[in-house]
């Protein structure tokens, strides 16, 4: 059934279809519409989750940690300052291998305080051990929430997943969305059956102190699992396609007109939609251009990117974030991915769309134009 | 409720062999609280001495399911567990016991605890009050008594230890409508019964137990119980309960003992002057008088 709904509602409907037992929540723009819809569903008797109206995001993620440790499926959502406040506990959730799913309505970080979109909030959490999936449309947001639980709860993964959608630019936009049927989702996503949980019948100790003789092994295991999750993300994307006849590239990256392209834009989130329009326009002028949409920023799909760039001469990377004092994060990652390749494209970095500044078709055209002859990092102001 | 010590379970849920200092009051309190709670219990512990000395991976002292996440969020983790138990239909038959140090409770964890109490979440929170941040090396907390020397409030030539009295944490929790009790490891039966009551209470319960720390307070490690007992007898740490805002003193010292007797056994008060002892005594007298009045009037404490 297709309906025109806000992307935040699409996220909330995706969550509702997954029926989490506990939803700790704390408001922050532009995430609020998601939890407001969930509160509606609960108070109208359409969803039987326990909502915990916690007093901070730090407690939201901590309560999610506690509930998930009980073996109960959990959801929360946040953005910007809220995600930054969670920072400490994000690492704890990942280190304890608790498959929490969280939506992040991406927003700039203070100061100056700014409620509008960029990716600085989640990019700044890239080392926390959370899988990060960036979506481009309301439909993808709904579908990815459902996939996120299936990825996170896979016993070969057991890692938390962040589903990142551009604040306002996507979260507040209305689009036609195919809302999946509950019975179909139930078939795709079975009830959560935790490997470990807090249970007086079988006492375990969770969250002990790891001394120097064990700590590194814990970190390595988590890292290895993150790398292995690449295949599981692909699998889940394929299974989703089989069940619902829809998929997003290979689950990690999605390309557009890349096969015969000489030049490509690499981007995440809604900037990809703008790029598609520009690609079509430039193609009409005979230019062989394409798009590489990075959906999974963590794990970072190095091999997948390299293999789709065999004929690419140059890549312009659009970063909606900046590692102050260096460059955009995606730019760093892409250059690192190609470092050991014999044949590597020219890669240029562009900082764009910070704090809600629109990324326009002109910006994308400028980036394409400057692939060959710009300095390393340029700002598209 | 147990009437005599003979009624207390001989089963141990907190295994020996952990790494606490000899004479640690925290370890004793944890052991007794678990006896009160029994097998059907889930324990949350904040980062603290207790967490560190009881779980050096791959060893653990906990014979009940136990979880630690971080320092300031024990009450928030417990909030998630509380609601998870509810969705699982196991809320009624599972005890939820939380341990936080005084630093993790009075200071950095106060927001999470206040939020959980305001939401009427159902768990028994035991604050292990050793009156400083012991795990990080005896730094001052909001629970450190006035004039006590700590590594961040040292007894200097000009400033003599901590400059403020202790935060009235039990009253703050009483204002949230929680079941509140203070306890002392000298009186295990009283403590165990209060933990049982706290666990049975339908809503948040807060029990602040006084746990001397030989390492931080600088006394011989065979004196832990003596020091705890003197804290009670000198009225430094009165024993009381606050239920629905009404205060009852659990036990009154039989005779008057000046605070000096308590202070002089501990290195952390070695430097205090006679004037400073008078200030402490005055404060103790005033607080005791206030408690007696509250008990007599049977008016809500807040
Ligand atoms: C956010 C954060 N800040 C600081 C610390 C360092 N830290 C760990 S335990 C601790 C002291 C704990 O003191 P308390 O709660 O009184 O427990 P105790 O060890 O005294 O029993 C501190 C400061 C930490 N782990 N996390
Ligand atoms: S420092 Fe104090 S509280 Fe910590 S283990 Fe030693 S005696 Fe116990
Ligand atoms: Mg302490």
XYZ file of C-alpha atoms and ligand atoms in Angstrom:
718
model
C 0.000 0.000 0.000
C 1.484 3.351 -1.071
C 0.844 6.484 0.935
C 2.293 9.982 0.874
C 3.922 10.361 4.285
C 6.712 12.251 5.991
C 10.053 10.411 6.119
C 9.936 10.588 9.929
C 6.616 8.754 9.790
C 8.210 6.217 7.454
C 10.887 5.594 10.090
C 8.254 5.313 12.811
C 6.201 2.883 10.689
C 9.322 0.839 10.046
C 9.938 0.681 13.791
C 6.301 -0.213 14.461
C 6.560 -3.105 12.011
C 9.570 -4.422 13.971
C 7.664 -4.193 17.274
C 10.451 -3.283 19.702
C 9.654 -4.005 23.359
C 11.244 -0.864 24.755
C 11.637 2.632 23.260
C 13.561 5.076 25.459
C 13.293 8.537 23.942
C 14.340 12.125 24.385
C 13.294 14.970 22.059
C 15.641 16.895 19.802
C 14.994 18.619 16.474
C 14.851 17.291 13.756
C 14.329 13.824 15.216
C 11.193 14.588 17.250
C 8.601 13.627 14.638
C 9.839 10.038 14.758
C 9.237 9.525 18.479
C 6.055 11.617 18.400
C 4.578 9.208 15.856
C 5.694 6.246 17.968
C 4.031 7.823 21.008
C 0.827 8.167 18.941
C 0.919 4.494 17.960
C 1.477 3.413 21.564
C -1.188 5.663 23.041
C -3.676 4.651 20.362
C -3.063 0.999 21.174
C -1.483 0.227 17.804
C 1.927 -0.640 19.256
C 2.553 -2.342 22.575
C 6.082 -1.052 23.259
C 7.121 0.464 26.590
C 8.151 4.060 25.943
C 10.548 5.408 28.583
C 10.455 9.200 28.785
C 14.048 9.510 29.953
C 15.571 12.752 31.175
C 18.462 12.882 28.669
C 19.920 11.184 25.625
C 22.636 9.764 27.860
C 19.907 7.953 29.731
C 18.042 7.087 26.506
C 20.944 5.058 25.202
C 21.684 3.680 28.685
C 18.093 2.505 29.097
C 18.294 0.960 25.617
C 21.457 -0.816 26.771
C 19.668 -2.196 29.840
C 16.581 -3.328 27.923
C 18.606 -4.898 25.135
C 20.711 -6.773 27.724
C 17.426 -8.332 28.874
C 17.024 -9.739 25.378
C 14.325 -7.277 24.382
C 14.324 -5.514 21.007
C 14.955 -1.805 21.486
C 14.729 1.408 19.465
C 15.692 5.005 20.068
C 16.311 8.078 17.934
C 18.339 11.240 18.239
C 20.399 13.883 16.436
C 23.268 16.301 16.882
C 23.814 17.368 20.521
C 21.806 14.351 21.631
C 24.071 11.959 19.765
C 27.114 13.776 21.125
C 25.712 13.358 24.642
C 25.351 9.626 23.960
C 28.951 9.382 22.775
C 30.290 7.611 25.865
C 27.569 4.961 25.891
C 27.652 4.304 22.127
C 31.007 2.612 22.652
C 29.651 0.643 25.617
C 26.649 -0.650 23.630
C 28.880 -1.767 20.761
C 31.537 -3.235 23.059
C 28.863 -5.227 24.878
C 27.585 -6.423 21.495
C 24.007 -5.247 22.006
C 22.033 -4.964 18.742
C 20.242 -1.679 19.451
C 18.811 0.131 16.412
C 18.761 3.929 16.418
C 17.613 6.505 13.884
C 19.729 9.639 13.573
C 18.119 12.629 11.870
C 21.450 14.155 10.912
C 22.014 17.685 12.170
C 24.961 20.034 12.599
C 26.822 20.319 15.900
C 27.153 23.505 17.957
C 28.661 26.109 18.052
C 27.102 28.125 16.634
C 23.971 26.205 17.529
C 22.225 25.142 14.345
C 19.306 22.777 13.946
C 19.756 22.059 10.243
C 21.292 19.232 8.330
C 24.815 18.021 7.922
C 26.524 14.737 8.815
C 28.906 15.969 11.490
C 26.993 14.306 14.328
C 27.117 10.706 13.127
C 30.453 11.038 11.327
C 31.947 12.064 14.659
C 30.782 8.676 16.040
C 32.309 6.615 13.266
C 34.782 4.853 15.595
C 32.155 3.808 18.139
C 31.517 0.316 16.725
C 28.058 1.097 15.343
C 27.159 0.095 11.819
C 26.148 3.320 10.043
C 23.697 3.241 7.126
C 22.822 6.514 5.338
C 19.526 6.670 3.465
C 18.279 8.876 0.696
C 14.492 8.594 0.609
C 11.533 7.977 2.905
C 11.076 4.533 1.374
C 14.704 3.670 1.958
C 14.378 4.912 5.545
C 11.472 2.557 6.257
C 13.090 -0.376 4.510
C 16.452 0.206 6.154
C 15.015 0.236 9.680
C 13.676 -3.259 9.055
C 16.942 -4.396 7.503
C 18.862 -2.814 10.397
C 17.258 -5.153 12.944
C 17.943 -8.140 10.752
C 21.593 -7.154 10.391
C 22.107 -6.184 14.042
C 20.448 -9.268 15.504
C 22.244 -11.724 13.225
C 24.304 -13.859 15.603
C 27.361 -13.376 13.439
C 26.988 -9.607 13.910
C 25.423 -8.564 17.237
C 26.367 -4.950 16.720
C 24.205 -1.838 17.008
C 23.034 -0.052 13.852
C 22.480 3.648 13.214
C 20.092 4.521 10.398
C 21.049 8.048 9.349
C 18.675 10.309 7.448
C 19.264 13.949 6.594
C 17.502 16.187 9.107
C 14.690 18.267 7.517
C 16.036 17.681 3.987
C 14.702 14.160 4.337
C 13.169 13.774 7.813
C 10.480 16.424 7.165
C 9.869 15.669 3.488
C 6.692 13.941 2.260
C 7.074 11.194 -0.307
C 5.003 8.281 -1.552
C 5.979 5.252 0.498
C 5.029 1.617 0.152
C 4.132 0.496 3.660
C 4.965 -3.152 4.161
C 2.462 -5.624 5.534
C 2.977 -6.792 9.099
C 2.771 -10.476 8.195
C 5.399 -10.042 5.475
C 7.738 -8.244 7.863
C 7.191 -10.956 10.467
C 8.338 -13.507 7.900
C 11.400 -11.452 6.984
C 12.342 -10.484 10.537
C 11.710 -13.261 13.039
C 11.230 -12.526 16.735
C 14.452 -11.558 18.457
C 16.132 -14.575 19.996
C 19.132 -13.257 21.950
C 22.321 -15.285 22.307
C 22.978 -13.877 25.788
C 20.694 -12.091 28.213
C 20.326 -11.207 31.871
C 18.321 -14.047 33.332
C 18.302 -15.306 36.942
C 17.924 -18.845 35.604
C 21.320 -18.583 33.934
C 23.375 -15.845 35.611
C 26.037 -14.145 33.510
C 28.255 -11.130 34.153
C 27.968 -8.405 31.503
C 30.354 -5.458 31.298
C 33.298 -6.621 33.425
C 36.657 -4.904 33.578
C 39.107 -6.019 30.884
C 42.753 -5.718 31.791
C 45.559 -5.153 29.279
C 45.842 -8.927 28.805
C 42.301 -9.186 27.336
C 41.163 -5.732 26.202
C 42.809 -5.828 22.771
C 41.245 -9.184 21.938
C 37.792 -7.754 22.681
C 38.498 -4.815 20.400
C 39.839 -7.027 17.638
C 36.835 -9.341 17.781
C 34.496 -6.402 17.441
C 36.522 -5.021 14.559
C 36.647 -8.390 12.759
C 32.900 -8.729 13.207
C 32.368 -5.278 11.768
C 34.348 -6.316 8.670
C 32.452 -9.611 8.412
C 29.162 -7.738 8.622
C 29.847 -6.511 5.057
C 28.627 -9.869 3.718
C 25.656 -9.966 6.035
C 24.552 -6.472 5.008
C 24.689 -7.696 1.396
C 22.742 -10.840 2.265
C 20.043 -8.917 4.066
C 19.722 -6.576 1.090
C 19.285 -9.616 -1.179
C 16.770 -11.253 1.119
C 14.858 -8.008 1.288
C 14.781 -7.948 -2.497
C 13.410 -11.484 -2.579
C 10.718 -10.655 -0.039
C 9.720 -7.156 -1.107
C 11.078 -6.736 -4.608
C 13.162 -3.716 -3.663
C 16.846 -3.280 -2.951
C 19.469 -0.588 -2.564
C 22.523 -1.371 -4.676
C 24.332 -4.186 -2.940
C 23.250 -2.890 0.465
C 26.554 -1.105 1.023
C 26.878 1.120 -2.021
C 24.525 2.025 -4.822
C 25.726 3.299 -8.172
C 24.042 5.320 -10.879
C 25.220 5.236 -14.506
C 28.667 4.236 -13.362
C 29.344 1.415 -15.864
C 30.708 3.580 -18.687
C 31.423 6.713 -16.653
C 34.772 8.496 -16.570
C 33.931 10.717 -13.638
C 31.826 10.150 -10.564
C 30.520 11.921 -7.512
C 30.774 10.016 -4.223
C 28.228 11.174 -1.655
C 25.903 10.090 1.144
C 22.255 10.825 1.885
C 20.047 13.242 -0.042
C 22.960 14.818 -1.929
C 22.792 11.620 -3.993
C 19.313 12.498 -5.271
C 20.551 15.908 -6.407
C 23.521 14.239 -8.066
C 21.285 11.845 -10.037
C 19.518 14.847 -11.597
C 22.841 16.466 -12.497
C 24.193 13.196 -13.914
C 21.169 12.956 -16.229
C 21.611 16.554 -17.331
C 25.344 16.189 -18.031
C 24.773 12.894 -19.814
C 22.461 14.716 -22.204
C 25.455 16.923 -23.005
C 27.442 13.773 -23.780
C 29.472 13.710 -20.560
C 30.173 10.282 -19.133
C 29.429 10.853 -15.485
C 27.900 8.805 -12.669
C 27.246 8.497 -8.951
C 28.588 6.301 -6.168
C 26.263 6.492 -3.202
C 27.932 5.307 -0.028
C 25.158 3.806 2.053
C 27.310 1.991 4.601
C 29.934 4.294 6.085
C 30.728 1.709 8.788
C 31.715 -0.903 7.830
C 33.424 0.980 5.012
C 32.984 -1.022 1.788
C 36.480 -0.511 0.329
C 36.483 -3.441 -2.089
C 33.001 -2.708 -3.373
C 33.976 0.874 -4.127
C 37.233 -0.096 -5.784
C 35.568 -2.667 -8.007
C 32.918 -0.272 -9.273
C 35.583 2.300 -10.197
C 37.586 0.215 -12.703
C 37.049 2.703 -15.536
C 36.758 5.834 -13.459
C 39.348 8.561 -14.039
C 38.249 10.921 -11.321
C 36.007 11.073 -8.251
C 34.649 14.198 -6.574
C 33.768 13.445 -2.970
C 30.997 15.487 -1.393
C 31.452 15.682 2.375
C 28.690 17.074 4.563
C 31.171 17.174 7.411
C 34.652 18.447 8.071
C 37.390 17.083 10.275
C 38.616 20.510 11.287
C 42.310 20.854 10.572
C 42.298 18.151 7.895
C 39.525 17.358 5.393
C 36.130 15.717 4.910
C 35.797 12.223 6.376
C 34.529 10.447 3.253
C 37.371 11.978 1.243
C 39.934 10.607 3.707
C 38.325 7.167 3.590
C 38.154 7.010 -0.199
C 41.728 8.062 -0.715
C 42.858 5.539 1.854
C 40.845 2.831 0.061
C 42.666 3.463 -3.221
C 46.139 3.987 -1.753
C 47.381 0.472 -2.442
C 45.798 0.194 -5.895
C 48.076 0.311 -8.931
C 45.516 2.139 -10.987
C 43.865 4.888 -8.994
C 41.545 7.669 -10.005
C 42.141 11.314 -9.185
C 40.164 12.002 -6.019
C 39.145 15.489 -4.928
C 37.297 16.569 -1.835
C 34.488 19.085 -1.544
C 32.963 20.344 1.680
C 29.313 21.217 1.119
C 25.942 21.590 2.764
C 27.030 22.284 6.335
C 24.455 23.499 8.849
C 21.546 23.271 6.419
C 23.167 25.050 3.446
C 21.540 23.535 0.357
C 23.659 21.390 -1.913
C 22.460 22.636 -5.297
C 22.831 21.136 -8.769
C 25.314 23.948 -9.444
C 27.470 22.762 -6.565
C 27.525 19.267 -8.020
C 28.338 20.602 -11.484
C 31.197 22.657 -10.024
C 32.526 19.549 -8.285
C 32.436 17.584 -11.563
C 34.187 20.449 -13.330
C 36.929 20.697 -10.760
C 37.875 17.043 -10.484
C 40.909 17.493 -12.718
C 42.094 20.886 -11.632
C 41.286 21.827 -8.064
C 43.314 21.830 -4.896
C 42.809 18.863 -2.561
C 39.838 20.135 -0.617
C 37.511 22.896 -1.749
C 34.515 24.432 -0.060
C 31.314 24.679 -2.070
C 29.899 27.674 -0.222
C 11.413 -9.403 57.398
C 13.908 -11.249 59.585
C 13.692 -10.841 63.367
C 17.109 -12.294 64.188
C 20.351 -12.860 62.393
C 19.512 -16.577 62.374
C 16.854 -15.893 59.767
C 19.351 -14.592 57.224
C 20.125 -16.881 54.321
C 23.424 -18.744 54.557
C 23.544 -18.950 50.772
C 26.156 -16.681 49.223
C 25.410 -14.861 45.965
C 28.557 -12.737 46.159
C 31.537 -15.067 45.968
C 34.665 -14.535 48.002
C 38.052 -14.272 46.345
C 37.378 -10.844 44.863
C 40.001 -8.116 44.922
C 38.690 -5.623 47.476
C 41.147 -4.286 50.057
C 41.148 -6.178 53.347
C 38.489 -4.672 55.599
C 36.454 -3.165 52.744
C 32.976 -2.076 53.857
C 31.648 -2.078 50.287
C 32.224 -5.817 49.830
C 30.372 -6.582 53.045
C 27.397 -4.432 52.089
C 27.170 -6.019 48.633
C 27.239 -9.495 50.151
C 24.492 -8.655 52.641
C 22.291 -6.870 50.110
C 22.427 -9.959 47.884
C 21.396 -12.156 50.787
C 18.353 -9.911 51.148
C 17.556 -10.071 47.434
C 18.185 -13.765 46.800
C 18.468 -15.755 43.610
C 15.762 -14.147 41.529
C 17.637 -10.882 41.190
C 19.254 -8.805 38.474
C 22.033 -6.485 39.613
C 23.218 -3.265 37.977
C 26.450 -1.712 39.205
C 27.932 1.687 38.427
C 31.627 2.056 37.721
C 33.231 2.052 41.191
C 35.490 0.012 43.451
C 32.790 -2.663 43.622
C 32.591 -3.087 39.856
C 36.360 -3.232 39.471
C 37.190 -5.578 42.319
C 34.362 -8.027 41.620
C 34.713 -8.581 37.843
C 38.305 -8.868 36.641
C 37.558 -10.690 33.364
C 37.281 -13.690 33.122
C 36.535 -13.917 36.858
C 33.351 -12.738 38.547
C 32.011 -12.685 42.089
C 28.402 -12.469 40.969
C 26.199 -15.543 41.196
C 23.206 -13.569 39.944
C 22.901 -11.871 36.545
C 24.944 -8.685 36.720
C 25.527 -5.749 34.405
C 27.789 -2.722 34.375
C 27.657 -0.061 31.679
C 29.289 3.126 32.922
C 29.670 5.457 35.882
C 26.702 7.837 35.814
C 24.009 5.715 34.197
C 23.248 2.806 36.567
C 19.744 4.154 37.244
C 19.139 4.604 33.501
C 20.293 1.073 32.677
C 18.033 -0.149 35.479
C 15.172 1.864 33.936
C 15.587 -0.072 30.707
C 15.727 -3.374 32.575
C 12.658 -2.439 34.620
C 10.576 -1.829 31.502
C 12.024 -4.841 29.719
C 10.928 -6.981 32.675
C 7.484 -5.446 32.319
C 7.210 -6.322 28.625
C 8.456 -9.838 29.385
C 5.811 -10.223 32.093
C 8.513 -10.908 34.698
C 8.319 -7.660 36.666
C 6.538 -9.105 39.704
C 8.837 -12.062 40.346
C 12.241 -10.466 39.640
C 14.184 -8.217 42.017
C 16.098 -5.341 40.479
C 18.972 -4.177 42.658
C 21.287 -1.294 41.754
C 24.617 -0.444 43.373
C 26.238 2.955 42.971
C 29.083 4.553 44.886
C 28.512 7.899 46.574
C 30.222 9.660 43.659
C 28.113 7.732 41.151
C 24.998 8.684 43.109
C 25.361 12.095 44.798
C 27.265 13.665 41.918
C 27.560 12.338 38.377
C 24.622 9.904 38.529
C 22.124 12.192 40.267
C 20.346 13.195 37.051
C 19.745 9.622 35.926
C 18.588 8.615 39.401
C 16.289 11.616 39.734
C 14.782 10.915 36.301
C 14.192 7.261 37.123
C 12.584 8.135 40.473
C 10.393 10.788 38.851
C 9.198 8.159 36.373
C 8.362 5.943 39.330
C 10.620 3.193 38.040
C 10.705 0.106 40.121
C 14.094 -0.813 41.581
C 16.012 -0.731 44.817
C 19.035 1.557 44.544
C 21.728 0.964 47.161
C 24.211 3.797 47.483
C 27.476 2.476 48.901
C 28.608 5.545 50.789
C 32.338 5.484 51.449
C 32.341 9.261 51.245
C 34.760 9.829 48.364
C 35.756 8.662 44.891
C 37.769 5.701 46.113
C 38.237 3.831 42.848
C 40.170 6.730 41.328
C 42.266 7.338 44.430
C 40.239 9.038 47.208
C 39.006 12.254 45.623
C 36.380 14.511 47.206
C 32.709 13.859 46.381
C 29.447 15.507 47.417
C 29.278 12.851 50.148
C 32.671 13.626 51.669
C 32.234 15.074 55.180
C 33.424 18.583 56.026
C 37.136 18.812 56.921
C 37.914 15.318 55.611
C 41.202 15.241 53.773
C 41.048 13.686 50.305
C 43.516 13.833 47.432
C 41.590 16.747 45.893
C 40.643 18.389 49.190
C 43.906 17.892 51.046
C 44.613 19.154 54.543
C 46.744 22.101 53.504
C 48.295 24.877 55.511
C 45.465 27.272 54.667
C 42.521 25.049 53.672
C 41.836 22.123 55.976
C 40.262 19.429 53.845
C 36.725 19.651 52.433
C 34.998 22.975 52.992
C 31.335 21.876 52.793
C 29.058 19.508 54.689
C 27.619 16.402 53.013
C 24.775 16.681 50.508
C 21.429 15.592 52.082
C 20.901 12.854 49.510
C 18.272 10.779 51.394
C 16.022 13.843 51.667
C 16.481 14.588 47.975
C 15.292 11.063 47.224
C 12.454 11.356 49.739
C 11.290 14.466 47.868
C 10.943 12.188 44.801
C 8.483 9.996 46.732
C 10.913 7.093 47.034
C 11.100 4.651 49.925
C 14.242 5.899 51.672
C 16.405 4.324 54.336
C 19.873 4.790 55.735
C 21.852 1.784 56.898
C 25.168 0.809 58.392
C 27.139 -2.414 57.959
C 27.368 -2.681 61.753
C 23.683 -3.649 61.732
C 23.323 -6.276 59.004
C 19.843 -7.321 60.064
C 18.541 -3.768 59.851
C 20.258 -3.325 56.466
C 18.960 -6.619 55.071
C 15.413 -5.863 56.180
C 15.587 -2.414 54.613
C 16.816 -3.884 51.313
C 13.940 -6.386 51.417
C 11.508 -3.588 52.061
C 13.038 -1.515 49.270
C 12.766 -4.403 46.813
C 9.160 -5.047 47.809
C 8.236 -1.363 47.481
C 6.191 -0.637 44.363
C 8.337 2.166 42.978
C 11.795 3.599 43.513
C 13.636 2.735 46.727
C 16.837 4.395 47.881
C 19.044 2.914 50.588
C 22.190 4.701 51.621
C 24.531 2.383 53.458
C 27.568 3.632 55.332
C 30.628 1.620 54.284
C 33.950 2.588 55.882
C 36.975 2.338 53.606
C 40.245 1.662 55.441
C 42.301 2.691 52.420
C 40.582 6.034 51.882
C 39.841 6.955 55.475
C 43.222 5.832 56.726
C 42.502 3.433 59.540
C 43.695 -0.080 60.358
C 41.742 -2.607 58.293
C 40.585 -4.577 61.341
C 38.609 -1.525 62.549
C 35.985 -1.297 59.775
C 33.065 -2.367 61.945
C 34.262 -0.370 64.963
C 34.439 2.782 62.867
C 31.011 2.128 61.363
C 29.617 1.543 64.840
C 31.138 4.773 66.157
C 29.651 6.669 63.226
C 26.267 5.460 64.431
C 26.942 6.048 68.145
C 28.236 9.579 67.613
C 25.163 10.293 65.385
C 27.400 11.106 62.415
C 25.244 8.685 60.406
C 21.797 8.302 61.966
C 19.686 5.332 60.954
C 16.223 6.153 59.705
C 13.537 5.400 57.155
C 11.354 7.819 55.226
C 8.110 6.302 53.993
C 5.565 8.453 52.155
C 7.525 11.422 53.461
C 7.241 10.401 57.133
C 10.501 9.853 58.973
C 11.110 7.165 61.584
C 14.403 6.776 63.391
C 15.285 3.084 63.217
C 17.524 2.961 66.246
C 18.889 5.507 68.713
C 22.348 5.404 70.321
C 22.172 4.395 73.984
C 24.620 6.988 75.246
C 26.149 10.309 74.227
C 29.547 9.893 72.584
C 31.329 12.976 71.208
C 32.276 12.973 67.527
C 35.903 13.332 68.512
C 35.974 9.624 69.423
C 35.051 8.788 65.835
C 37.274 11.351 64.184
C 40.452 10.527 66.073
C 40.679 6.983 64.717
C 40.924 8.143 61.099
C 43.880 9.621 59.271
C 41.582 11.707 57.061
C 40.690 13.845 60.127
C 44.160 13.870 61.673
C 44.610 17.601 61.045
C 41.313 18.944 62.458
C 41.544 21.664 65.112
C 39.406 21.893 68.253
C 37.353 24.644 66.608
C 36.722 22.434 63.632
C 35.683 19.545 65.858
C 33.250 21.922 67.573
C 31.840 22.867 64.146
C 31.320 19.201 63.274
C 29.750 18.468 66.677
C 27.415 21.449 66.323
C 26.330 20.269 62.878
C 25.727 16.733 64.132
C 23.690 18.025 67.105
C 21.565 20.223 64.854
C 20.895 17.442 62.365
C 19.960 15.005 65.135
C 17.602 17.541 66.691
C 15.997 18.074 63.310
C 15.487 14.315 62.857
C 13.933 13.988 66.323
C 11.548 16.839 65.552
C 10.603 15.382 62.191
C 9.905 12.048 63.834
C 7.910 13.584 66.662
C 5.775 15.851 64.456
C 5.023 13.089 61.971
C 4.911 15.794 59.325
C 6.166 15.102 55.832
C 9.876 15.819 55.482
C 9.180 17.402 52.105
C 32.246 9.674 33.044
C 33.301 9.178 33.961
N 33.995 10.071 34.715
C 34.938 9.639 35.551
C 35.212 8.306 35.669
C 36.310 7.854 36.606
N 35.794 7.155 37.762
C 35.609 5.826 37.782
S 35.109 5.234 39.244
C 35.205 6.777 39.904
C 34.973 6.986 41.347
C 33.847 6.249 41.891
O 33.519 6.811 43.113
P 32.236 6.323 43.875
O 31.060 6.402 43.001
O 32.144 7.058 45.156
O 32.535 4.765 44.116
P 33.718 4.135 45.002
O 34.785 3.698 44.068
O 34.171 5.183 45.969
O 33.075 2.990 45.700
C 35.571 7.724 38.979
C 35.747 9.166 39.253
C 34.479 7.411 34.864
N 34.689 6.091 34.879
N 33.521 7.875 34.051
S 39.587 1.528 48.342
Fe 38.101 1.377 49.991
S 36.139 0.980 48.977
Fe 37.756 0.560 47.487
S 38.146 -1.658 47.681
Fe 39.586 -0.596 49.030
S 38.568 -0.527 51.004
Fe 36.991 -1.011 49.501
Mg 32.775 6.390 47.026
